PDB file of C-alpha atoms in Angstrom:
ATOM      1  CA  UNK W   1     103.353 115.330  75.325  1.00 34.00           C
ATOM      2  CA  UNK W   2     103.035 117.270  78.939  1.00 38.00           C
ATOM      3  CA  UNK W   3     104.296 120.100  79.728  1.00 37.00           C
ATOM      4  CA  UNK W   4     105.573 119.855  83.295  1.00 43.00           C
ATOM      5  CA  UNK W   5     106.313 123.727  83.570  1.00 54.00           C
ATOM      6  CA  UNK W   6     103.292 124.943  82.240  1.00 74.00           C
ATOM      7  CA  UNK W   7      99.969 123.001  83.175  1.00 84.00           C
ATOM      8  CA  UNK W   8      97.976 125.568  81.469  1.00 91.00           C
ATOM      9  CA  UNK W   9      95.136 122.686  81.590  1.00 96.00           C
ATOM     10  CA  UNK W  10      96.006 120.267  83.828  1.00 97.00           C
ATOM     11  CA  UNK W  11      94.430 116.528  83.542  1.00 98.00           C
ATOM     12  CA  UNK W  12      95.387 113.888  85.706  1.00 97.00           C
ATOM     13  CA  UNK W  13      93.998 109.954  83.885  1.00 97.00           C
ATOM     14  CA  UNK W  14      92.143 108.041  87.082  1.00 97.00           C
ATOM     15  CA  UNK W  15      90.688 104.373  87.165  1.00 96.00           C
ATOM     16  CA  UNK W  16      86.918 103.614  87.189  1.00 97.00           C
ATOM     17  CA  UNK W  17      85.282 103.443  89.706  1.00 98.00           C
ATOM     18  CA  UNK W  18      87.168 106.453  91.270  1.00 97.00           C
ATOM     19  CA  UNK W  19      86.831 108.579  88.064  1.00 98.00           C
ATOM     20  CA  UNK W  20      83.614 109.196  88.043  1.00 98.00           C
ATOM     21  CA  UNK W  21      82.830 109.220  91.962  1.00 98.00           C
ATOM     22  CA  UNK W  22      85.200 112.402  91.755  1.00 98.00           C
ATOM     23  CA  UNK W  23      82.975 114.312  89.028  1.00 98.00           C
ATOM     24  CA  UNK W  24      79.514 113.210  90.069  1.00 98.00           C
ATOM     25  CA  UNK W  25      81.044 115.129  93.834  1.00 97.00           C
ATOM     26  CA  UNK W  26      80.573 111.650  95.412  1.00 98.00           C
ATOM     27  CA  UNK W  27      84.555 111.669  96.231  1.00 98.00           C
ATOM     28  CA  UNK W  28      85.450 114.899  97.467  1.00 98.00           C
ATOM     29  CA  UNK W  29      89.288 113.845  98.549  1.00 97.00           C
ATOM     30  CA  UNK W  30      91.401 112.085  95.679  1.00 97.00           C
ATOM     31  CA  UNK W  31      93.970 110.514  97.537  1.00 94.00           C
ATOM     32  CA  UNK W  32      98.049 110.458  96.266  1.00 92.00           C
ATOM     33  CA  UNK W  33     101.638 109.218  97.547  1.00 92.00           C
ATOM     34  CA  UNK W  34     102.677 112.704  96.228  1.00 94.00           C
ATOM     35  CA  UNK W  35     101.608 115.945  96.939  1.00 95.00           C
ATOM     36  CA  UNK W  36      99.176 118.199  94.434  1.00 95.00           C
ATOM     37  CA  UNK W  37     101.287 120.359  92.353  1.00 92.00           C
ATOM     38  CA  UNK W  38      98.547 122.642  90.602  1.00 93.00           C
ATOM     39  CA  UNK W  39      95.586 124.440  92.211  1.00 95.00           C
ATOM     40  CA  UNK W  40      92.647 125.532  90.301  1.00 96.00           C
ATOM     41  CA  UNK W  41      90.601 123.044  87.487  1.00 97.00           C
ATOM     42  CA  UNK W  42      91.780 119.699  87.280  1.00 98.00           C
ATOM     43  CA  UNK W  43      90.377 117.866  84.056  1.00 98.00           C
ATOM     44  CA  UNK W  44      89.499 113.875  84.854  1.00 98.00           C
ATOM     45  CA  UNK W  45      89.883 111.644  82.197  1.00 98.00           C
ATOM     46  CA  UNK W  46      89.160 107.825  82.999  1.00 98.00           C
ATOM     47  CA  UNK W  47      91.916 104.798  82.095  1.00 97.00           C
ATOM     48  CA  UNK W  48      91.159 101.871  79.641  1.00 96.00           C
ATOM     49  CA  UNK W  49      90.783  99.248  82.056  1.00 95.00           C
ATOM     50  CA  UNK W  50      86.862  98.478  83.051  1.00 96.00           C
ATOM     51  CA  UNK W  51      85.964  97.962  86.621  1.00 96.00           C
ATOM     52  CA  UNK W  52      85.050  94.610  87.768  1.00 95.00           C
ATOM     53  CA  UNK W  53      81.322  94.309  89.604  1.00 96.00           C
ATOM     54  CA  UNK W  54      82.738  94.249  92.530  1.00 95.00           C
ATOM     55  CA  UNK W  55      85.131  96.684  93.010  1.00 96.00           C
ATOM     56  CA  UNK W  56      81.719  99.302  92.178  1.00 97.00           C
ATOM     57  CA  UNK W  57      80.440  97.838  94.647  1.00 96.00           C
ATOM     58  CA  UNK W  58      83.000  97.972  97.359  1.00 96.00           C
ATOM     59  CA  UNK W  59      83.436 101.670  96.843  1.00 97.00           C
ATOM     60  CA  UNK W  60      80.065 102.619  96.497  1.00 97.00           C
ATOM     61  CA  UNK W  61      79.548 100.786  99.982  1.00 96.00           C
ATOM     62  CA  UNK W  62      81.720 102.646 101.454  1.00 96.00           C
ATOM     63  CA  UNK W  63      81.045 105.691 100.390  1.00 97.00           C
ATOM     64  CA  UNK W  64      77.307 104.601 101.911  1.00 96.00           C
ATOM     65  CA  UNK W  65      78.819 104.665 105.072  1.00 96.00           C
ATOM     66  CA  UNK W  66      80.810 107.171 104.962  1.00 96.00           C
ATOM     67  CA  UNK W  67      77.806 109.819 104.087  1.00 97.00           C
ATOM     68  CA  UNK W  68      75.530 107.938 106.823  1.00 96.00           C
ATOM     69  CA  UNK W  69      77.934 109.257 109.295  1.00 95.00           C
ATOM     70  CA  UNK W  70      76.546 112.902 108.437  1.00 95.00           C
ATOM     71  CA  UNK W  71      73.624 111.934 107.994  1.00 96.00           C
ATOM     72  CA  UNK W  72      73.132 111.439 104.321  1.00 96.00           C
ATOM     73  CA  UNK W  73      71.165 108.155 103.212  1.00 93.00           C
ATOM     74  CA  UNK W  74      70.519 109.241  99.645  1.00 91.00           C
ATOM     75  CA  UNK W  75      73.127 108.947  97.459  1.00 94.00           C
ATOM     76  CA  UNK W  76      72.667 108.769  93.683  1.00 95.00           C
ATOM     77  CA  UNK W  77      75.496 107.093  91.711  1.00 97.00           C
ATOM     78  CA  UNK W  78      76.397 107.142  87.881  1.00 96.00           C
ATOM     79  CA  UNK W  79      74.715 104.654  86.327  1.00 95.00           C
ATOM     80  CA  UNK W  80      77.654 104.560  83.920  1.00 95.00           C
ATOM     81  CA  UNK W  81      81.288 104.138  84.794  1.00 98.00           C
ATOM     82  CA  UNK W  82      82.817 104.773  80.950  1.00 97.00           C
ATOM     83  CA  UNK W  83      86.473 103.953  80.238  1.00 98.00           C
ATOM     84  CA  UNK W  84      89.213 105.960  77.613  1.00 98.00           C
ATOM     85  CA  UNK W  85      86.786 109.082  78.561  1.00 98.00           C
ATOM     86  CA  UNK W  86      87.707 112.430  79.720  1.00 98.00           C
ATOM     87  CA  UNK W  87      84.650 112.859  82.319  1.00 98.00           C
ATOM     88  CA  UNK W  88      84.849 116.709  83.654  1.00 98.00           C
ATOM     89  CA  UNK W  89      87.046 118.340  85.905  1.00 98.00           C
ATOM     90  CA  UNK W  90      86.830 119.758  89.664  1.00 98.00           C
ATOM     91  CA  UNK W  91      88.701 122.513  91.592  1.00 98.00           C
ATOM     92  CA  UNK W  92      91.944 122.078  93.304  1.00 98.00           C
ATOM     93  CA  UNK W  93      91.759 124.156  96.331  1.00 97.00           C
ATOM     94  CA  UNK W  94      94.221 123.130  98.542  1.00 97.00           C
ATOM     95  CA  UNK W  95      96.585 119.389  99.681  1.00 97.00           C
ATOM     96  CA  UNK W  96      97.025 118.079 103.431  1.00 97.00           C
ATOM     97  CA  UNK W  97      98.221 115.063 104.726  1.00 96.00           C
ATOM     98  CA  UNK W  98      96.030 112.491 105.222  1.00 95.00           C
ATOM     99  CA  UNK W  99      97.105 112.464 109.511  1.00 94.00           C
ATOM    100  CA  UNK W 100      95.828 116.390 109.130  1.00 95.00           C
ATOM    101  CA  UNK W 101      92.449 115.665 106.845  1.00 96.00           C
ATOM    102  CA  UNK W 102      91.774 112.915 109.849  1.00 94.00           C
ATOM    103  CA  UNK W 103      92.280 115.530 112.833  1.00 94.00           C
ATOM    104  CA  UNK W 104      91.043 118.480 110.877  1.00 95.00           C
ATOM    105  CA  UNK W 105      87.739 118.837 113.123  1.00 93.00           C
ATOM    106  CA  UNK W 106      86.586 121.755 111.033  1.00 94.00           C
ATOM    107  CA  UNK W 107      85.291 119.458 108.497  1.00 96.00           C
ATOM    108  CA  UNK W 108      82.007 116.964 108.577  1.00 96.00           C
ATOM    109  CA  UNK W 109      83.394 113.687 110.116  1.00 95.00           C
ATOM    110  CA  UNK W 110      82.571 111.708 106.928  1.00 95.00           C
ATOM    111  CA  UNK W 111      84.993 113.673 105.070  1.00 97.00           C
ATOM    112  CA  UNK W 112      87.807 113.351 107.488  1.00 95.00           C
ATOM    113  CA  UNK W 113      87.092 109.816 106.642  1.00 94.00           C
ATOM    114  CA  UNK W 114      88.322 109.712 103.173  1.00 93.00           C
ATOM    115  CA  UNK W 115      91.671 110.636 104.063  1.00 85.00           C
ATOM    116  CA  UNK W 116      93.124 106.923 103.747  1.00 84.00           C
ATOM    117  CA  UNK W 117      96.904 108.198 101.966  1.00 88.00           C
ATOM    118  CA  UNK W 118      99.564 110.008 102.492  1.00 92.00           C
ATOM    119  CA  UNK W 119      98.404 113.267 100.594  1.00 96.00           C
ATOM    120  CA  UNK W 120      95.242 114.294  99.784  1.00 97.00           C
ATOM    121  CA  UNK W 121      93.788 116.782  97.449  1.00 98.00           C
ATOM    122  CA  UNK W 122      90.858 118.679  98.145  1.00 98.00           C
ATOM    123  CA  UNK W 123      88.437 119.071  95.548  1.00 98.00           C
ATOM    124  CA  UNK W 124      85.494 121.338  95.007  1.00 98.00           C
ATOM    125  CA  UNK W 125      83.029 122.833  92.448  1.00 98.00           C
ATOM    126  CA  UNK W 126      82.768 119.178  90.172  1.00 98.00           C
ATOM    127  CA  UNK W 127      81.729 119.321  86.778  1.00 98.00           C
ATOM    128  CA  UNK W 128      80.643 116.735  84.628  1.00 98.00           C
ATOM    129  CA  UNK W 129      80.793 116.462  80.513  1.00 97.00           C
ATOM    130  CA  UNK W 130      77.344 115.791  78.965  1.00 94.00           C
ATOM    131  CA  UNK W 131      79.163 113.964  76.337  1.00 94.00           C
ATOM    132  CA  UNK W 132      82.437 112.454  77.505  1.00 96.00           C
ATOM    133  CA  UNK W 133      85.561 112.803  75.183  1.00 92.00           C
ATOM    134  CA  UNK W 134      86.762 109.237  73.838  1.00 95.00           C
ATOM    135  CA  UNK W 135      90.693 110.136  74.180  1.00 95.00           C
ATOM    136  CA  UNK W 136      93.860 108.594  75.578  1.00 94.00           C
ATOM    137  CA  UNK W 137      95.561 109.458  78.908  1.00 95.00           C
ATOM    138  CA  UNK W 138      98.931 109.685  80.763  1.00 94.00           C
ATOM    139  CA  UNK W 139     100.809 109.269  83.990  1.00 90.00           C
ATOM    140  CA  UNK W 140     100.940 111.632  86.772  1.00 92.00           C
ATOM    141  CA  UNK W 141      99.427 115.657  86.200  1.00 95.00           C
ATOM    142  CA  UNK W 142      99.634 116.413  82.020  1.00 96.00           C
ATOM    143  CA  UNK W 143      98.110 119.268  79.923  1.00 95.00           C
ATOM    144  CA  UNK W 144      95.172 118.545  78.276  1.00 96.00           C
ATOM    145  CA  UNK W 145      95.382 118.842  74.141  1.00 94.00           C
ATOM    146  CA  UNK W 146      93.967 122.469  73.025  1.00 94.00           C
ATOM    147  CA  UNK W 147      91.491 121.047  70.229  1.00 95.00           C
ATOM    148  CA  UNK W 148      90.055 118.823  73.412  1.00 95.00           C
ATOM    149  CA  UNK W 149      90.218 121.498  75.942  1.00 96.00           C
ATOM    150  CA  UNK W 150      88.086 124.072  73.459  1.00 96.00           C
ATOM    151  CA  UNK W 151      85.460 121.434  72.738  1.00 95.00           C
ATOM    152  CA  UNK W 152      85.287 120.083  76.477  1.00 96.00           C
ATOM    153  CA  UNK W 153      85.122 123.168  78.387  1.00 96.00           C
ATOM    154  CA  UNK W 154      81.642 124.354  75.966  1.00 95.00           C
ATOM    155  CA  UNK W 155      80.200 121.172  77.250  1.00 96.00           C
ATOM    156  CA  UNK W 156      80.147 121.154  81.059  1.00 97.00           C
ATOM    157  CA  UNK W 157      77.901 121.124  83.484  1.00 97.00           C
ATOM    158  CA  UNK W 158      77.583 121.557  87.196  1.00 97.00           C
ATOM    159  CA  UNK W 159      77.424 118.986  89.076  1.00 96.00           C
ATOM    160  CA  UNK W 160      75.556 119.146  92.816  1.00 93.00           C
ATOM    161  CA  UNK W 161      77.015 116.454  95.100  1.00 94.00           C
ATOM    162  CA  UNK W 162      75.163 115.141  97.999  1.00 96.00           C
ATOM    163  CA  UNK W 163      76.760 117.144 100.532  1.00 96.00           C
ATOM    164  CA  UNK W 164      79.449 119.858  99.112  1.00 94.00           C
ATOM    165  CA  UNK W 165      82.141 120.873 100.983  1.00 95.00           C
ATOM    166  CA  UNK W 166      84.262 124.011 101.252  1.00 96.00           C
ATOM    167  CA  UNK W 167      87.759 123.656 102.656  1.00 97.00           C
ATOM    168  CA  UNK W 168      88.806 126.951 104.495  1.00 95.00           C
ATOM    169  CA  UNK W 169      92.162 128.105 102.997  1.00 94.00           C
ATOM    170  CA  UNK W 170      94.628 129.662 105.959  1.00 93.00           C
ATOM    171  CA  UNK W 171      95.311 132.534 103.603  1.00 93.00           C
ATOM    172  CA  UNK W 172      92.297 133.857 101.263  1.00 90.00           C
ATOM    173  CA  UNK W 173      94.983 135.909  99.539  1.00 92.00           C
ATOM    174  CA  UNK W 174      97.202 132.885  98.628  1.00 94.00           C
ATOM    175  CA  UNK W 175      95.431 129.943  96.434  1.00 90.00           C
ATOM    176  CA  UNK W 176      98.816 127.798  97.738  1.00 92.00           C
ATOM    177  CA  UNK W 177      98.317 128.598 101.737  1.00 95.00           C
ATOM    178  CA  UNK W 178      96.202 125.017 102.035  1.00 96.00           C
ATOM    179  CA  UNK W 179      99.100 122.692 101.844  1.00 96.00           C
ATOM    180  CA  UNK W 180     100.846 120.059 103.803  1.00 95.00           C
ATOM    181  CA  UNK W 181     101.798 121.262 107.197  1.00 94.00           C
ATOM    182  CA  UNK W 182      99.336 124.306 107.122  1.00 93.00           C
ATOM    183  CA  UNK W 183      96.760 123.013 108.862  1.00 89.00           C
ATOM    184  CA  UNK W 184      97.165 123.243 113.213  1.00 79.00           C
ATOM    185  CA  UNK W 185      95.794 120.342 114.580  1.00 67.00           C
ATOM    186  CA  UNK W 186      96.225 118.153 117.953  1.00 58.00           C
ATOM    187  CA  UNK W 187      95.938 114.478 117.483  1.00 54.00           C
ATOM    188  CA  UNK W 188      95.007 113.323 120.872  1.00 58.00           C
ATOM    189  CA  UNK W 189      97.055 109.839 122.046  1.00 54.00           C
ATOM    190  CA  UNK W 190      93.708 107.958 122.707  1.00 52.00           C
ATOM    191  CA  UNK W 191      91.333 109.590 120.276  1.00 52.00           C
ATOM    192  CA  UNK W 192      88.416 107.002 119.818  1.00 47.00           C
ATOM    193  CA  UNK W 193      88.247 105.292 116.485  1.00 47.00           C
ATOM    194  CA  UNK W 194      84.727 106.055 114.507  1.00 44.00           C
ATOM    195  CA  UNK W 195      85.928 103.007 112.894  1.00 41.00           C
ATOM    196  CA  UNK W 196      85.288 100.696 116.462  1.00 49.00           C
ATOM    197  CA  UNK W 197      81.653 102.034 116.529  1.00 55.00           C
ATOM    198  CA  UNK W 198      80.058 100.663 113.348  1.00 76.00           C
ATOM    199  CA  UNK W 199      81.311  97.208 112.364  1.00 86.00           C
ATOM    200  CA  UNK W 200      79.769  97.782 109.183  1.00 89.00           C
ATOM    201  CA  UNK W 201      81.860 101.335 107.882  1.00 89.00           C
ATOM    202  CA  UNK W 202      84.611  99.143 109.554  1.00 86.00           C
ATOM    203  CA  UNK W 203      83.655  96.550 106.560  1.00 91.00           C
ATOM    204  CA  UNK W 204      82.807  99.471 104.151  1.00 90.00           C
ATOM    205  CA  UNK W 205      87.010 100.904 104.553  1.00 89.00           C
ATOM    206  CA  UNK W 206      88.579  97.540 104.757  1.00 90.00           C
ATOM    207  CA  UNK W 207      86.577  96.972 100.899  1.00 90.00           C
ATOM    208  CA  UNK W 208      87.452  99.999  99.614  1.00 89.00           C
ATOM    209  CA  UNK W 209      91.153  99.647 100.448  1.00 87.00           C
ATOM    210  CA  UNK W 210      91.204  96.036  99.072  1.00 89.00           C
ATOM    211  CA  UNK W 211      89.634  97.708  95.900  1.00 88.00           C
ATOM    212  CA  UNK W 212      92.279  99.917  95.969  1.00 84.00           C
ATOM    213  CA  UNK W 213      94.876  97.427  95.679  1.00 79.00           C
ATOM    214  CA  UNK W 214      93.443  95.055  92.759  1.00 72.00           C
ATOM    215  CA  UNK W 215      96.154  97.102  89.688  1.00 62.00           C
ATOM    216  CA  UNK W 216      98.874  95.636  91.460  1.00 52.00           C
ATOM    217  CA  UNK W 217      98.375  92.413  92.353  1.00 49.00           C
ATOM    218  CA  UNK W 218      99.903  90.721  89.429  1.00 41.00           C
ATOM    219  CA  UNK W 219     103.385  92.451  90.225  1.00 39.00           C
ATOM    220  CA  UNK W 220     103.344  92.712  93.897  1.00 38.00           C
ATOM    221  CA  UNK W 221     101.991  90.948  97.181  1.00 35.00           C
ATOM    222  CA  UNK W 222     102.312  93.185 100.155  1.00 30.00           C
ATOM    223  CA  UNK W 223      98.789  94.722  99.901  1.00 29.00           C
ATOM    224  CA  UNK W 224      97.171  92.019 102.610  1.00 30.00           C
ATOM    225  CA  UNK W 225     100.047  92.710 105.438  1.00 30.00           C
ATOM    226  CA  UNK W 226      99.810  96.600 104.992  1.00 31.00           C
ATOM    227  CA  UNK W 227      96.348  96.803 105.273  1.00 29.00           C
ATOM    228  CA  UNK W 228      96.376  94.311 108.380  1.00 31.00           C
ATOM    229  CA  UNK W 229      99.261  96.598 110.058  1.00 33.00           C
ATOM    230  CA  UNK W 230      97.391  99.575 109.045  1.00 37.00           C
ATOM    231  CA  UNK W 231      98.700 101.416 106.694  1.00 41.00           C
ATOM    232  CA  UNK W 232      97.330 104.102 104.781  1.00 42.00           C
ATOM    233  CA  UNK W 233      96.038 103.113 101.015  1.00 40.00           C
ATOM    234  CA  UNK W 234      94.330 105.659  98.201  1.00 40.00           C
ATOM    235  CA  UNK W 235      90.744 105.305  98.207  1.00 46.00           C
ATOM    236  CA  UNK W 236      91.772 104.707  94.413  1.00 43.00           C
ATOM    237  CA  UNK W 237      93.690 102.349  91.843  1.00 39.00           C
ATOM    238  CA  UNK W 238      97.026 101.898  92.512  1.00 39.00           C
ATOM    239  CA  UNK W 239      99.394 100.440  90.023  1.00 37.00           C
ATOM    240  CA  UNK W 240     102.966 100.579  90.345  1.00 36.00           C
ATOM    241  CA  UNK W 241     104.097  98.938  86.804  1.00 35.00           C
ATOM    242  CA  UNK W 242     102.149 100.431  84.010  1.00 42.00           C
ATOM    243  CA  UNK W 243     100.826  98.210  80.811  1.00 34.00           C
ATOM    244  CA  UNK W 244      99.757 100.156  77.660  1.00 34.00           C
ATOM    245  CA  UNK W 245      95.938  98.827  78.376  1.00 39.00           C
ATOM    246  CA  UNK W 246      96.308 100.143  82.258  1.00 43.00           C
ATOM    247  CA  UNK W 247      97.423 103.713  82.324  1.00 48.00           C
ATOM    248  CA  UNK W 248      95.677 104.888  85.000  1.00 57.00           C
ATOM    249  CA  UNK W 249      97.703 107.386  87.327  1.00 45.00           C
ATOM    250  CA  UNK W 250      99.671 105.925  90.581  1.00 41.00           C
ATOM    251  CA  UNK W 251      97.430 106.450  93.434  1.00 48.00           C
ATOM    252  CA  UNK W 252      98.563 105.532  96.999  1.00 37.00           C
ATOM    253  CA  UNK W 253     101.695 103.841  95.994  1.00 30.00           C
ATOM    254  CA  UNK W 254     105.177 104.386  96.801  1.00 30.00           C
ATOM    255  CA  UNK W 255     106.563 105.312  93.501  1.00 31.00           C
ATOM    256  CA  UNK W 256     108.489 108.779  93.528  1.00 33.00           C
ATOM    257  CA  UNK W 257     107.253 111.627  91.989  1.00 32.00           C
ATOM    258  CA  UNK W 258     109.831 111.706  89.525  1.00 34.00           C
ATOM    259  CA  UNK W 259     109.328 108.294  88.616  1.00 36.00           C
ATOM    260  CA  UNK W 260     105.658 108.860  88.335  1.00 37.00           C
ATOM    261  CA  UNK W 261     106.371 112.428  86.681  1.00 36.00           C
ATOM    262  CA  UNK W 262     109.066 110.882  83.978  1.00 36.00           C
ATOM    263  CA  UNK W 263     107.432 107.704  83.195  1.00 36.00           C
ATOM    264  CA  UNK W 264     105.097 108.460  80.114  1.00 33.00           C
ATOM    265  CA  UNK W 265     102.566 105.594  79.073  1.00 32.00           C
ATOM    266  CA  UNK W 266     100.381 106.097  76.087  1.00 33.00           C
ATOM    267  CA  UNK W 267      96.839 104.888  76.427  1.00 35.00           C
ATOM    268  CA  UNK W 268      95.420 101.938  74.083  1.00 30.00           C
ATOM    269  CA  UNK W 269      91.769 103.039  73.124  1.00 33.00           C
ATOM    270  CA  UNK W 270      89.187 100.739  74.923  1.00 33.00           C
ATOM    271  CA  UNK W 271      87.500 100.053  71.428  1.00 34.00           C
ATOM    272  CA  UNK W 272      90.773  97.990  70.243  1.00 34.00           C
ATOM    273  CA  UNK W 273      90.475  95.739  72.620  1.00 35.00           C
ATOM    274  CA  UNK W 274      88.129  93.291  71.257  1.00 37.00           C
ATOM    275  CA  UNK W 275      89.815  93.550  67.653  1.00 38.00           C
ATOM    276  CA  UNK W 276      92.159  91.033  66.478  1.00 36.00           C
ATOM    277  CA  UNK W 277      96.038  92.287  66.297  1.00 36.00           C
ATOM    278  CA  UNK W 278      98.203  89.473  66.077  1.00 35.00           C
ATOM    279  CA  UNK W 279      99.133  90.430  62.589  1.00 33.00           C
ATOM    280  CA  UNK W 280     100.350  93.551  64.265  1.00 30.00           C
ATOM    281  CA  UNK W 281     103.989  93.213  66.734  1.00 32.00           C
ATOM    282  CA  UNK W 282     102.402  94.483  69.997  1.00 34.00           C
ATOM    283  CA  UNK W 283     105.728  96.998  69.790  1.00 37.00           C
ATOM    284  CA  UNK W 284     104.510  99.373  66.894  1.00 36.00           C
ATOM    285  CA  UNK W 285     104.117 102.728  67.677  1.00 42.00           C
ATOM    286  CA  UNK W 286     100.552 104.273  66.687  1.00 42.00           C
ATOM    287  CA  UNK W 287     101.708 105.702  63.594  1.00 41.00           C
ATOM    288  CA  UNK W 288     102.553 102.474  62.152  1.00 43.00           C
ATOM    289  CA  UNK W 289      99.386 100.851  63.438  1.00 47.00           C
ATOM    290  CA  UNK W 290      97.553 104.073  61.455  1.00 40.00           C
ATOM    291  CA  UNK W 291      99.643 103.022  58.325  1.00 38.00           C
ATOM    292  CA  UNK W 292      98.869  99.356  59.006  1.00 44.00           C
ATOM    293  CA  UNK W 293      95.155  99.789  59.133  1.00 45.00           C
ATOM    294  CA  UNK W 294      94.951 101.748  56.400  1.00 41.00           C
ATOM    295  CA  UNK W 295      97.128  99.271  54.159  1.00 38.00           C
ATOM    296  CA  UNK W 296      94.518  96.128  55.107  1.00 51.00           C
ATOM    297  CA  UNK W 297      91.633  98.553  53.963  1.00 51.00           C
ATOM    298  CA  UNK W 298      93.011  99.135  50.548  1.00 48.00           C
ATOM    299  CA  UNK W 299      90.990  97.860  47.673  1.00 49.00           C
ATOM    300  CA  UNK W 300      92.146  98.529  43.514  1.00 52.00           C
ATOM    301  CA  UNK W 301      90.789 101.971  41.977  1.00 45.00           C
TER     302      UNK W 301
END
């Protein structure tokens, strides 16, 4: 089902809002607790689960703010956020930690901002689907199925974000030289906070993480103290115990990467969810549920 040592077309399954934020070029850093192990295209396919009202509206807040630091007031987001949809991809170009994205004074200010997790990925060049592919998705980085990847890369389309960014590798000759550790910076003991200067970005980051939390609250109950002590969350879903209707990858949370890597969840198609299936055990494999379909829909020849 993925082929971990060959991600000829790598695809990585991300909740809504964050999804599509990262192919419209609105997010330009997708935040992880592990580091990026591909470079190059990254396909972005978007979990079952629909985003509430308000967690659109916490991220699209702060990513308000976030621009208005560079000066950017006009910001155009998808009027759609589409579940159980492969969206587009973007470009890998390099992985930092999010201590280094924050220091890295090279980069617009409002950038730097986004690096709220442990590791981020830098993304470039997005590229949107004019028709998105209804398709199921998987934990952690898997390769996209051929028939999908031959139909989806004929439909793309660049996509112009509202200010692009290109991260400058250390080493043009080496697409890996942009990773954790590579970057020189000096974090200064008393470096003022652009948080302390606008009460409302302030507002805009403590939303976003609290959006960032919501796939986990049912399990666990840590996410108020750890964003009171300050510590770094994904800009993105996080959900440490995965459901078949929630397969969205683990963003910001402390799972390993093997864990994350080895624990396979297959994706329940958004349009079952308002059919009935209690004559069907919630345990049967697809296959059976196929064969079970089929049998209802019989009628005498």
């Amino acid at each position: 089902m993925r082929n971990q040592g060959n991600l000829r077309n790598p695809c990585l399954t991300m909740h809504q809002p964050w999804a599509s934020l990262l192919v419209y070029g609105i997010k330009r850093i997708e935040g992880r607790s592990w580091p990026s192990p591909i470079r190059g295209r990254l396909w972005i396919h978007a979990a079952s689960k629909a985003p509430e009202e308000g967690t659109i509206k916490a991220m699209e807040d702060f990513y308000r703010e976030i621009y208005a630091v560079n000066g950017v007031t006009d910001l155009k987001f998808p009027e759609h956020y589409p579940v159980s949809r492969l969206l587009g991809c973007v470009e890998v170009v390099g992985c930092v930690r999010g201590e280094e994205l924050a220091n890295w004074e090279v980069l617009p200010e409002g950038v730097r901002l986004e690096g709220q997790t442990d590791f981020c990925w830098l993304c470039e060049n997005p590229q949107k689907l004019l028709v998105p592919f209804e398709m199921r998705g998987y934990q952690g980085v898997y390769n996209l199925e051929k028939k999908i990847y031959e139909a989806a890369v004929r439909g793309l389309t660049p996509v112009k974000g509202p200010m692009p960014v290109k991260f400058p590798l250390p080493n043009a000759q080496d697409p890996f030289s942009l990773k954790p550790g590579s970057i020189s910076v000096h974090v200064p003991d008393n470096k003022p906070s652009t948080m302390d200067k606008s009460s409302t970005l302030h507002a805009a980051i403590a939303g976003a993480r609290a959006a960032a939390t919501q796939f986990n609250k049912k399990n666990q109950d840590f996410q108020g103290n750890d964003i009171q002590s300050g510590k770094r969350y994904s800009l993105g879903s996080q959900s440490k115990n995965k459901s078949l209707d929630d397969d969205g990858s683990n963003e910001g949370t402390s799972t390993s990467v093997e864990n994350e890597q080895n624990n396979l969840v297959e994706h329940v198609e958004s349009s079952s969810h308002n059919q009935p299936c209690g004559h069907l055990k919630q345990d049967l494999g697809a296959p059976s549920r196929i064969f079970a379909a089929a049998v209802k829909g019989l009628k005498p020849s």
